[in-house]
PDB file of C-alpha atoms and ligand atoms in Angstrom:
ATOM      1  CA  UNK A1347     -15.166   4.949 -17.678  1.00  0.00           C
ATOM      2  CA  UNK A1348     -14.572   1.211 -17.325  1.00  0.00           C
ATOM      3  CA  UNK A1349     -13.994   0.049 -13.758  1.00  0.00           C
ATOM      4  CA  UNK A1350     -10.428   0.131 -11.764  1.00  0.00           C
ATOM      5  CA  UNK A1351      -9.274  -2.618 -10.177  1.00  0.00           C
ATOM      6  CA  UNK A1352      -6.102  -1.396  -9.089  1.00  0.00           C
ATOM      7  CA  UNK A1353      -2.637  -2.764  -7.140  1.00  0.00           C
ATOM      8  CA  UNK A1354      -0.211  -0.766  -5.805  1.00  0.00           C
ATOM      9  CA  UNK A1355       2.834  -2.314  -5.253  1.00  0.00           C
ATOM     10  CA  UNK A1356       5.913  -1.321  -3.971  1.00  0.00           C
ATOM     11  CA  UNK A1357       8.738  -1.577  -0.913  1.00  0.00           C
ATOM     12  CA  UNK A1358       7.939  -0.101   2.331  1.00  0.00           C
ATOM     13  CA  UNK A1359       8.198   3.641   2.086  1.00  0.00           C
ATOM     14  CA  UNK A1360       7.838   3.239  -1.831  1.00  0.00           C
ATOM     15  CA  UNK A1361       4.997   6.316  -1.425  1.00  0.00           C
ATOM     16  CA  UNK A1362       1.917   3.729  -2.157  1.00  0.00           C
ATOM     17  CA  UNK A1363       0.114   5.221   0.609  1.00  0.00           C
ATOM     18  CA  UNK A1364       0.532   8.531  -0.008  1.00  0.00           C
ATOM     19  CA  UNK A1365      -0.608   7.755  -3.897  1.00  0.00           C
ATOM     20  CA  UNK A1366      -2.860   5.774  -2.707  1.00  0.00           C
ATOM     21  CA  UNK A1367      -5.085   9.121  -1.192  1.00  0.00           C
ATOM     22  CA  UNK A1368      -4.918  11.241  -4.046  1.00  0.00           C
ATOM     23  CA  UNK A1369      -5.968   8.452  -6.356  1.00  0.00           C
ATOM     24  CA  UNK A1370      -8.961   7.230  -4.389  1.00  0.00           C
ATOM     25  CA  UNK A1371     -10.001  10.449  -4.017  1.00  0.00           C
ATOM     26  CA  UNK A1372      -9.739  11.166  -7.644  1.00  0.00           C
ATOM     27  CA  UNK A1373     -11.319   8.068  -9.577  1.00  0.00           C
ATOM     28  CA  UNK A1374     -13.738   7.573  -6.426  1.00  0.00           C
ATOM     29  CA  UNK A1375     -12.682   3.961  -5.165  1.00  0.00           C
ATOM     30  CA  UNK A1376     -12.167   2.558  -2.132  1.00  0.00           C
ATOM     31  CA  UNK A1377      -8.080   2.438  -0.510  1.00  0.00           C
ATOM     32  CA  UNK A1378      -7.857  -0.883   1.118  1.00  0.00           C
ATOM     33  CA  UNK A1379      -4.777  -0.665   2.830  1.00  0.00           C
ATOM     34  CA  UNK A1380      -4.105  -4.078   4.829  1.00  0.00           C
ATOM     35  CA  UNK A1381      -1.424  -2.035   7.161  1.00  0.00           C
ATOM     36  CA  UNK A1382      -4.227   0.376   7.651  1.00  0.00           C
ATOM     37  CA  UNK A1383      -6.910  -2.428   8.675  1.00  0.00           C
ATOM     38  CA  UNK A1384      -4.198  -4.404  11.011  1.00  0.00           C
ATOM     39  CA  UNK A1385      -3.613  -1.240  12.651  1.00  0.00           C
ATOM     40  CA  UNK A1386      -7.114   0.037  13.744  1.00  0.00           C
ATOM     41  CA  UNK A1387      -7.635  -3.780  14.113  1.00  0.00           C
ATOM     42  CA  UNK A1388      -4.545  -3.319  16.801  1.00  0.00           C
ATOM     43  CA  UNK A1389      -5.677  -0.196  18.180  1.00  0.00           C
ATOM     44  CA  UNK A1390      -9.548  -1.437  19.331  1.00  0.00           C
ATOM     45  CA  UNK A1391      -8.000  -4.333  20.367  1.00  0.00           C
ATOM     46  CA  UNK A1392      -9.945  -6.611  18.423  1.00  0.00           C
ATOM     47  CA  UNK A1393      -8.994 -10.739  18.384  1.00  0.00           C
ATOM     48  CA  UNK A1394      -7.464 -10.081  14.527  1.00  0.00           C
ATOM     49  CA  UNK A1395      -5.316  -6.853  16.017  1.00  0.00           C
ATOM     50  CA  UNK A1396      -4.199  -8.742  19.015  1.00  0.00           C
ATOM     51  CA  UNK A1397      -3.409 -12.059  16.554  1.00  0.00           C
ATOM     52  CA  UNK A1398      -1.466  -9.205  14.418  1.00  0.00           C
ATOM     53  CA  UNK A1399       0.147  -7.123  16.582  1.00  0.00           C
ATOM     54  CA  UNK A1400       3.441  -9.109  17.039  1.00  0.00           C
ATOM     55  CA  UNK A1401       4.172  -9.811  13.855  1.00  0.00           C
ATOM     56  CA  UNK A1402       3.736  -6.261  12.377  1.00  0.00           C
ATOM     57  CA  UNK A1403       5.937  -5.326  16.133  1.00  0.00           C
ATOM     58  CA  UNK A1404       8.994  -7.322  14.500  1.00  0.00           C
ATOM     59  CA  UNK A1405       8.084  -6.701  10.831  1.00  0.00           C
ATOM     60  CA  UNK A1406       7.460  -9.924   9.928  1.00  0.00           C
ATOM     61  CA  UNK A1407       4.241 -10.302   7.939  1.00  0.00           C
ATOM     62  CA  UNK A1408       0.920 -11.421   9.339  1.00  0.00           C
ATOM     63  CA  UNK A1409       0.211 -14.984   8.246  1.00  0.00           C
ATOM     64  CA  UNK A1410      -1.751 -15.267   4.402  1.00  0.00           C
ATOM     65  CA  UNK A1411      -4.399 -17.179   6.309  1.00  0.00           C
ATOM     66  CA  UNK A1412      -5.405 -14.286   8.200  1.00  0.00           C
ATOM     67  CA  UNK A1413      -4.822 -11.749   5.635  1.00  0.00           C
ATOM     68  CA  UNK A1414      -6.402 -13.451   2.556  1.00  0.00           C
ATOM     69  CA  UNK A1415      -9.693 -13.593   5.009  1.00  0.00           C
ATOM     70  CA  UNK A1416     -10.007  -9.872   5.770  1.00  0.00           C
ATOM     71  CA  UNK A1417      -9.391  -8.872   2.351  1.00  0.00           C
ATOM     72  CA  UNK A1418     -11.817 -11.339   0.928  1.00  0.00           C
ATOM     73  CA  UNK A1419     -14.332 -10.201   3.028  1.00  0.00           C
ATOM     74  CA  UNK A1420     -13.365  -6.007   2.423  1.00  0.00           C
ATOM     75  CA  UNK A1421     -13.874  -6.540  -1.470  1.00  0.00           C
ATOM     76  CA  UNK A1422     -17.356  -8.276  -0.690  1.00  0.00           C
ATOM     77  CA  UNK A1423     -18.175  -5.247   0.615  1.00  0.00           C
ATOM     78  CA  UNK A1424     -20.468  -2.688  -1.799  1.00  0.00           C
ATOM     79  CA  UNK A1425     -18.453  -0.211  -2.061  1.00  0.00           C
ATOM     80  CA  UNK A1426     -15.569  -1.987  -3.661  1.00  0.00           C
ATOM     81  CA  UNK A1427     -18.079  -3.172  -6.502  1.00  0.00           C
ATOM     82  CA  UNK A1428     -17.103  -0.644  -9.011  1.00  0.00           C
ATOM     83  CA  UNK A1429     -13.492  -0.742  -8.416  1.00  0.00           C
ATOM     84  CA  UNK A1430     -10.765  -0.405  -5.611  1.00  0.00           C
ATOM     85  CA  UNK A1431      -7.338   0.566  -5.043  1.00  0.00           C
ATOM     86  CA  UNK A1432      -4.995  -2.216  -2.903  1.00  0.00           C
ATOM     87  CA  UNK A1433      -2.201  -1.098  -1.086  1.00  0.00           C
ATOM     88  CA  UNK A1434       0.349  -3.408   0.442  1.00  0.00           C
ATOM     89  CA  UNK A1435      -1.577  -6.493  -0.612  1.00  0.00           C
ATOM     90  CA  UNK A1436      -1.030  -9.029  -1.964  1.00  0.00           C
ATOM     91  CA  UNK A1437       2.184  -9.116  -0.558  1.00  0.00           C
ATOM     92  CA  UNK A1438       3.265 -12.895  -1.449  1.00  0.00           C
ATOM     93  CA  UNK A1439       2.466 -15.452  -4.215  1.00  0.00           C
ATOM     94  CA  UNK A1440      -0.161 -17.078  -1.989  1.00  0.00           C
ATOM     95  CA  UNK A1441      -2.104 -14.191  -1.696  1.00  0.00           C
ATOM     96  CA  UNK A1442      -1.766 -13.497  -5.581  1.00  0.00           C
ATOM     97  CA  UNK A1443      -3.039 -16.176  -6.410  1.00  0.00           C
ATOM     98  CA  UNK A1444      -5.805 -15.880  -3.291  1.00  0.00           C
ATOM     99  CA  UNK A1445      -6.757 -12.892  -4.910  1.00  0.00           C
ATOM    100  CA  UNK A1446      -6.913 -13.877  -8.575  1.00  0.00           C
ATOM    101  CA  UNK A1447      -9.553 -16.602  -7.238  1.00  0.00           C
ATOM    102  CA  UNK A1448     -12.023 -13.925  -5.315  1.00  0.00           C
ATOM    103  CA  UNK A1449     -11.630 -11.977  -7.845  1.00  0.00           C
ATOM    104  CA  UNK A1450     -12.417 -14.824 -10.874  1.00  0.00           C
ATOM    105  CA  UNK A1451     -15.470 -15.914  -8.266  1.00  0.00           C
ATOM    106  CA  UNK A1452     -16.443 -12.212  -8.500  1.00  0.00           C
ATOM    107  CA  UNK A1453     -16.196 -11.751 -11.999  1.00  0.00           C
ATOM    108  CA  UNK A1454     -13.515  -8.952 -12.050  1.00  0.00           C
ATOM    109  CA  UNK A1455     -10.352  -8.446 -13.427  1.00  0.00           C
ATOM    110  CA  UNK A1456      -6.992  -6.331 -12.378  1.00  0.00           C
ATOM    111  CA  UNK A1457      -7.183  -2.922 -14.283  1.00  0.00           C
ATOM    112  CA  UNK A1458      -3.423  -2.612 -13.961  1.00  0.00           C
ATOM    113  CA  UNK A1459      -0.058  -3.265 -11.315  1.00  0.00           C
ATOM    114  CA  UNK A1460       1.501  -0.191 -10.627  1.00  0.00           C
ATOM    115  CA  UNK A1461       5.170  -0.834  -9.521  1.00  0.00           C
ATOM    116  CA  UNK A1462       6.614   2.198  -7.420  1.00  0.00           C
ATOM    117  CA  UNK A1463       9.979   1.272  -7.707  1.00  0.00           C
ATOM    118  CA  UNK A1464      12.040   3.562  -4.920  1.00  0.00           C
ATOM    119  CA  UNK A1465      16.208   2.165  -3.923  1.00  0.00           C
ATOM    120  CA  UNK A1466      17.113   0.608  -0.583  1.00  0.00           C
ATOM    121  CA  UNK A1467      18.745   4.020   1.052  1.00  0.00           C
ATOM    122  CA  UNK A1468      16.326   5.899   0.546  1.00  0.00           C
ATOM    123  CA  UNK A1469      13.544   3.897   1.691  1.00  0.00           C
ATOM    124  CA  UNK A1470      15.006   3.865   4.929  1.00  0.00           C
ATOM    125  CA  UNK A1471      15.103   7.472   4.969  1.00  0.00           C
ATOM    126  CA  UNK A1472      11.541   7.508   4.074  1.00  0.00           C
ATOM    127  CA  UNK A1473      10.382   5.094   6.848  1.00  0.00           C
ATOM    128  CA  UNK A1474      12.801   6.760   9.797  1.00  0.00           C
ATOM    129  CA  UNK A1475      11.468  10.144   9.087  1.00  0.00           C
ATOM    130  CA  UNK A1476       7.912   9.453   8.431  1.00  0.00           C
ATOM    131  CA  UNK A1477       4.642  10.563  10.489  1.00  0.00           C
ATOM    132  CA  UNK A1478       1.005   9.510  10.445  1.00  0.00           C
ATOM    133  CA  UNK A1479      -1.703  11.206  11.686  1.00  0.00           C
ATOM    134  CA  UNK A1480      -3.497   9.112  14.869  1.00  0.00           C
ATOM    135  CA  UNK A1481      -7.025  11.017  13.451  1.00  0.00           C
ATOM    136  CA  UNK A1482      -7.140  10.715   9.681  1.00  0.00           C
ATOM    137  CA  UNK A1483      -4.377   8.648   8.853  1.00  0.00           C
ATOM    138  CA  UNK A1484      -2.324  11.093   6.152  1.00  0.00           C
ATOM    139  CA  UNK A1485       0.929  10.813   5.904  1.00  0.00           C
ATOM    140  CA  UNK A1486       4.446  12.927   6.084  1.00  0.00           C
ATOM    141  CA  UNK A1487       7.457  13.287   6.319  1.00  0.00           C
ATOM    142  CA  UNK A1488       9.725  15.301   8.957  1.00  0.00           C
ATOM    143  CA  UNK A1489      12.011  16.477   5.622  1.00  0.00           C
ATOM    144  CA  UNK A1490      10.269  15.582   2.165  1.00  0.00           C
ATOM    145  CA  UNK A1491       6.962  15.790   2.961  1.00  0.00           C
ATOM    146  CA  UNK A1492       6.477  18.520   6.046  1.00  0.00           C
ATOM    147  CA  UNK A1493       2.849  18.861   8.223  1.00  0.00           C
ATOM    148  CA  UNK A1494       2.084  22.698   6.966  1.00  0.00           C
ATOM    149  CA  UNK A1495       0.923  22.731  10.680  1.00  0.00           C
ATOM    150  CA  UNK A1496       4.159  21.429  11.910  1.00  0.00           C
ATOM    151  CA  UNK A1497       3.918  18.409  14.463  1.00  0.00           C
ATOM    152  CA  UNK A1498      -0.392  18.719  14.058  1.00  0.00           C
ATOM    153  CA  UNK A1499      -1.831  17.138  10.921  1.00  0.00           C
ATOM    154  CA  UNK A1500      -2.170  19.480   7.870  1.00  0.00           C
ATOM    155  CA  UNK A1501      -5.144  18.000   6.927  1.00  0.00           C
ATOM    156  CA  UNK A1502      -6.973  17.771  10.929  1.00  0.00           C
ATOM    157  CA  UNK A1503      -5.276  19.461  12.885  1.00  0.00           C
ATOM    158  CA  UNK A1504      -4.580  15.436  14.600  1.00  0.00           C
ATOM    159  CA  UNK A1505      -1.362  14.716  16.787  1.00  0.00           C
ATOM    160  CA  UNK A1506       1.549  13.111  14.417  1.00  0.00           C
ATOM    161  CA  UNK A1507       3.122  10.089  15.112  1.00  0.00           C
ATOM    162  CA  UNK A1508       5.914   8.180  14.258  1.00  0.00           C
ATOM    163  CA  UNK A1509       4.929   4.069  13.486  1.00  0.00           C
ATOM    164  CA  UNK A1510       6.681   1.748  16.096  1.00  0.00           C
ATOM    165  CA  UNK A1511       7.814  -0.491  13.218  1.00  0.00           C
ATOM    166  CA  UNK A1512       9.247   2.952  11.418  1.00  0.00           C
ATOM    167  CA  UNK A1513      12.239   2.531  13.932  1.00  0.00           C
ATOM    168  CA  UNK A1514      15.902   1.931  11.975  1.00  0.00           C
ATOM    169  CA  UNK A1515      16.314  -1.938  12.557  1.00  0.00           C
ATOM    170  CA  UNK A1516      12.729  -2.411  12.096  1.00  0.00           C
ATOM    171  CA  UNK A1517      12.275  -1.266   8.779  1.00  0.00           C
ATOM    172  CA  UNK A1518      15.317  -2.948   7.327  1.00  0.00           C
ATOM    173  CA  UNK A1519      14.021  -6.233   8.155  1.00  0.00           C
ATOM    174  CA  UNK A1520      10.497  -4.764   6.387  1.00  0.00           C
ATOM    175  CA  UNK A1521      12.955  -4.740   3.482  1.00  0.00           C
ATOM    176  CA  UNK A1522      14.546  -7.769   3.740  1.00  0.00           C
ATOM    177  CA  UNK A1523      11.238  -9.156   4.053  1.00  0.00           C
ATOM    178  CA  UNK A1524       9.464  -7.516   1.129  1.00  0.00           C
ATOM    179  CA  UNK A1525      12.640  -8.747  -0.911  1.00  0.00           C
ATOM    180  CA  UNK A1526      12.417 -12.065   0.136  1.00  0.00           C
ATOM    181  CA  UNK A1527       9.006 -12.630   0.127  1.00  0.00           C
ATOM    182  CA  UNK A1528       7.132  -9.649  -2.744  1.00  0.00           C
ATOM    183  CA  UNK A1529       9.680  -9.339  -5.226  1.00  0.00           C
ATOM    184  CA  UNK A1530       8.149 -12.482  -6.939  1.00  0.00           C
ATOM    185  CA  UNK A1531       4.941 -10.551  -7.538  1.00  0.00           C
ATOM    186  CA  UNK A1532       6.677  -8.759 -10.063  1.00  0.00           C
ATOM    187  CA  UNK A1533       7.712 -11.566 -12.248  1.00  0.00           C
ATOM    188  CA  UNK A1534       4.483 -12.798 -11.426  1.00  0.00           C
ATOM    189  CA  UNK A1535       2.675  -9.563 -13.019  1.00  0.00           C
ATOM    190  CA  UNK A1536       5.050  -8.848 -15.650  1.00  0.00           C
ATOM    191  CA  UNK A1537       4.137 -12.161 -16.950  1.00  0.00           C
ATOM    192  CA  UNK A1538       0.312 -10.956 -16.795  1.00  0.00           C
ATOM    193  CA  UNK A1539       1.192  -8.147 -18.878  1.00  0.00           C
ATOM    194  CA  UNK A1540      -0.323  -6.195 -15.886  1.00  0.00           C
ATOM    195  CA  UNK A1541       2.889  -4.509 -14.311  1.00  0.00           C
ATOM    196  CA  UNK A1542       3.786  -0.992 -15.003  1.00  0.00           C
ATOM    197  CA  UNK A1543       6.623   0.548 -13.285  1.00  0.00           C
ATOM    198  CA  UNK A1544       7.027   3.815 -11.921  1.00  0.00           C
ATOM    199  CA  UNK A1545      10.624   5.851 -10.552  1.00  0.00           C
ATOM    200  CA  UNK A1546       9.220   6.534  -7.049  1.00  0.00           C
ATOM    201  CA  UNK A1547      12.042   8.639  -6.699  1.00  0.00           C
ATOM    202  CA  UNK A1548      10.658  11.437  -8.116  1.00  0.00           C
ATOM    203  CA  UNK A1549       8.649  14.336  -6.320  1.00  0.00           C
ATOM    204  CA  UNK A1550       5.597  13.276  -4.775  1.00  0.00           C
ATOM    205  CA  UNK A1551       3.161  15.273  -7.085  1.00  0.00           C
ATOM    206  CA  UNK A1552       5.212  13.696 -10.504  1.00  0.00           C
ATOM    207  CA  UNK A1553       4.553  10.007  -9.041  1.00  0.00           C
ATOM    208  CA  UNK A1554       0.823  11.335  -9.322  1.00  0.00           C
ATOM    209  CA  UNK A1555       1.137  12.642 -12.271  1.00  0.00           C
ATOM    210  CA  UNK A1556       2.766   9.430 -13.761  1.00  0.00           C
ATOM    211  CA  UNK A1557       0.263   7.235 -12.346  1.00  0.00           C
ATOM    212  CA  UNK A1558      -2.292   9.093 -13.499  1.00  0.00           C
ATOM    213  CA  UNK A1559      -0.897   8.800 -17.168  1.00  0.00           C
ATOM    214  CA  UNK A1560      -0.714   5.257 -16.543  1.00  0.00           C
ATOM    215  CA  UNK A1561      -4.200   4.562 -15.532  1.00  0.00           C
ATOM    216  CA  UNK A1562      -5.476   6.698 -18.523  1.00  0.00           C
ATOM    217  CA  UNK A1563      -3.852   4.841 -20.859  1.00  0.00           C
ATOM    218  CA  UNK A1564      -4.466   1.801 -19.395  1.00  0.00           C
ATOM    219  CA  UNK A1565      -8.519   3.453 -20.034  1.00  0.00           C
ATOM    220  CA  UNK A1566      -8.795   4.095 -23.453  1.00  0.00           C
ATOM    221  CA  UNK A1567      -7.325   1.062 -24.283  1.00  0.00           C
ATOM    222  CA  UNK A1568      -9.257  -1.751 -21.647  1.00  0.00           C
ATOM    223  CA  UNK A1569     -12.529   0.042 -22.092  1.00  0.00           C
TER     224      UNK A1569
HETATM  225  P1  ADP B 707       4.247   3.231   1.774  1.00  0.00           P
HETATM  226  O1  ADP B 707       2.759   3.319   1.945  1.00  0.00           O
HETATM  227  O2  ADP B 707       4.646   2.688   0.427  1.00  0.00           O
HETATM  228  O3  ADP B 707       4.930   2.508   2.896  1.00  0.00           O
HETATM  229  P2  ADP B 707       4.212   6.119   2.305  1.00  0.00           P
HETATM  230  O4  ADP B 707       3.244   6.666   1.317  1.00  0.00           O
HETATM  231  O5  ADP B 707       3.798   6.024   3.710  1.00  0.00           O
HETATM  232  O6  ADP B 707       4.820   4.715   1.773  1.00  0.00           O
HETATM  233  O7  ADP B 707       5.540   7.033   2.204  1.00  0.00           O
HETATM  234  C1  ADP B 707       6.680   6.758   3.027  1.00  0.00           C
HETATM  235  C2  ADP B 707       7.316   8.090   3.470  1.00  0.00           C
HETATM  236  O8  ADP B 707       7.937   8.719   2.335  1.00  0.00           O
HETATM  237  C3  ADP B 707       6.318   9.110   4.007  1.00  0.00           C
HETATM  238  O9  ADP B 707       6.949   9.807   5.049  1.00  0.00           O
HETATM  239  C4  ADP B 707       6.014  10.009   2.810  1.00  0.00           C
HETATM  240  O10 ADP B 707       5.669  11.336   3.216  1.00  0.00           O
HETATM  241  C5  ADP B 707       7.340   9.988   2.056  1.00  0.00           C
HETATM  242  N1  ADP B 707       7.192  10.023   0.597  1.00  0.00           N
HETATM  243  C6  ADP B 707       6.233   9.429  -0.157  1.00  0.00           C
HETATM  244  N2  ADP B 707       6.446   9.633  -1.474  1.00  0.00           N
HETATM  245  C7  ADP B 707       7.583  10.391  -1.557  1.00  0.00           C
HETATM  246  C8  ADP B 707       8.332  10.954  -2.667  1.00  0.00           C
HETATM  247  N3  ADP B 707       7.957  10.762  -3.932  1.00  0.00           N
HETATM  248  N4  ADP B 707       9.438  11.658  -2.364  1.00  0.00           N
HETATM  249  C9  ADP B 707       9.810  11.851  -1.073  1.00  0.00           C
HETATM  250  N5  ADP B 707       9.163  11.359  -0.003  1.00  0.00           N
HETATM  251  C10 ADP B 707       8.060  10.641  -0.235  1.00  0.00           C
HETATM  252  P1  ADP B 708       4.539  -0.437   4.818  1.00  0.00           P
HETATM  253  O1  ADP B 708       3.911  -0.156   3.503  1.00  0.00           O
HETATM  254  O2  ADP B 708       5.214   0.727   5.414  1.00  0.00           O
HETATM  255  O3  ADP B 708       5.378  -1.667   4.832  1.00  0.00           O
HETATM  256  P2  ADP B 708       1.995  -1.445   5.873  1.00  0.00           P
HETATM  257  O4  ADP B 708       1.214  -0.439   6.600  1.00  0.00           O
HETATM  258  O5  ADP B 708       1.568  -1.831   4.503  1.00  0.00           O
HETATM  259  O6  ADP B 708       3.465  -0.855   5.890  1.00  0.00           O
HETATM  260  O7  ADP B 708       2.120  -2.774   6.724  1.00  0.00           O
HETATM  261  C1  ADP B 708       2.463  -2.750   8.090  1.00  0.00           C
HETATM  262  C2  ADP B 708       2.556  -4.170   8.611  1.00  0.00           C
HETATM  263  O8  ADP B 708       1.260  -4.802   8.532  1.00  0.00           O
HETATM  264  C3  ADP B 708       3.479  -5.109   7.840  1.00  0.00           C
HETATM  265  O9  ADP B 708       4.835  -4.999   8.252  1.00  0.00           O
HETATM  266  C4  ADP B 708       2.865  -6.478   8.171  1.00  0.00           C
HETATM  267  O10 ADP B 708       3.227  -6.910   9.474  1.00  0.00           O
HETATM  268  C5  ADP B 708       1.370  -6.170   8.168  1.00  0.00           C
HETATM  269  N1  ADP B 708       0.808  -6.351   6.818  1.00  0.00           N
HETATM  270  C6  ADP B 708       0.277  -5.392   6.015  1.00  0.00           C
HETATM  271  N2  ADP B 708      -0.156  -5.910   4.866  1.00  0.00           N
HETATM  272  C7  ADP B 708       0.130  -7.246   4.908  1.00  0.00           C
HETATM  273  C8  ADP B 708      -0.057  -8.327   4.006  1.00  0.00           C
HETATM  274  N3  ADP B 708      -0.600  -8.156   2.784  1.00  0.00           N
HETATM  275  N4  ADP B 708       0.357  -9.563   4.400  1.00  0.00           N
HETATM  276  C9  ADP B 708       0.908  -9.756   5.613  1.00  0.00           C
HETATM  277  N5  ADP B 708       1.126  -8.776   6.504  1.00  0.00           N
HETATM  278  C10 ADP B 708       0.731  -7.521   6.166  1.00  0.00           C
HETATM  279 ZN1   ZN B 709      -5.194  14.217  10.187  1.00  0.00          ZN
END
């Protein structure tokens, strides 16, 4: 199987996280999640989490500087040599095109975009009603996506907890941001001939499914 080099893209809430861990599981690649990295980052208190922390707090993005950096130094890293899954970056044009240059220095190419395309109300009822496991990480959801274990982690048996920037006003200025400021990615992929986009409003295991059709296809023909 050739290698996958793989972007999720997608609106706050769009499910790339939660596709994100079946997938990596799957095809055996590292998820490099830049929320994910900022957040332990915040948690251990580290110079990059404490540099971070208020602009995730107010849902403004962490500046491309500081994010280009991290994830230049994550895909250095051996285990993203055969292949990786990013989710939530890049998340504006300068980090595109950041990325298209580690990757050109590297010698790799993008397997494929995958666009989980979800609407505006119901991302926010995604992002109000979602839960995260302080152990493992997985994700749920208080309605679409219930803990079997009910406020422990289905997975762990971890405390859930709801994000700070999950809060109402918080995640509709994620939105206005990611409208603002990702949208162009699209137009930027499409013109790539990289972008394939999937209704994220469909049940979580048929988003799999999809993707999973995608990146086969996307296979047989790159190999
Ligand atoms: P992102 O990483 O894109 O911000 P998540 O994967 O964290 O999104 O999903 C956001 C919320 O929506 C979570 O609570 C998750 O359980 C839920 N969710 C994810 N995919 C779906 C889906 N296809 N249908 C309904 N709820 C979903
Ligand atoms: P979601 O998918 O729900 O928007 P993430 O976990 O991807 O959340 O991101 C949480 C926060 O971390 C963002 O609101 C932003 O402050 C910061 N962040 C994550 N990825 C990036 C990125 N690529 N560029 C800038 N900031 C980022
Ligand atoms: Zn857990």
């Amino acid at each position: 199987m050739s290698e996958m080099n793989i972007i999720l893209l997608g609106a706050p809430g769009a499910g790339k996280g939660t596709q994100a861990a079946v997938l990596c599981k799957e095809f055996g690649v590292p998820h490099i999640s830049t929320g994910d990295m900022f957040r332990q980052a915040v948690q251990a208190q580290t110079p990059l989490g404490l540099s971070a922390k208020s602009f995730m707090d107010s849902g403004a993005l962490v500046p491309d500087h500081v994010t280009i950096g991290i994830v230049a130094d994550r895909l250095a890293a051996d285990d993203a040599a055969r292949g990786f899954l990013l989710d939530g970056f890049p998340r504006t044009l300068t980090q595109a095109e950041a990325l298209d240059d580690v990757l050109c220095r590297r010698k790799k190419e993008l397997t494929a975009v995958l666009n989980i395309d979800v609407p505006e109300d119901e991302l926010i009822r995604r992002l109000t009603g979602r839960q995260v496991c302080k152990v493992c990480g997985a994700t749920y959801h208080r309605v679409f996506h219930p803990s079997p274990q009910g406020e422990r982690c289905g997975v762990c048996g971890g405390a859930l907890y709801q994000r700070v920037d999950d809060s109402e006003a918080t995640a509709r200025s994620r939105l206005l941001v990611y409208s603002r400021q990702t949208t162009p990615l699209i137009a930027h992929y499409t013109q790539r001939g990289l972008l394939k986009n999937i209704d994220g409003l469909l049940p979580i295991d048929v988003v799999t499914e999809k993707l999973r059709e995608l990146l086969a296809g996307m296979n047989s023909r790159g190999a």
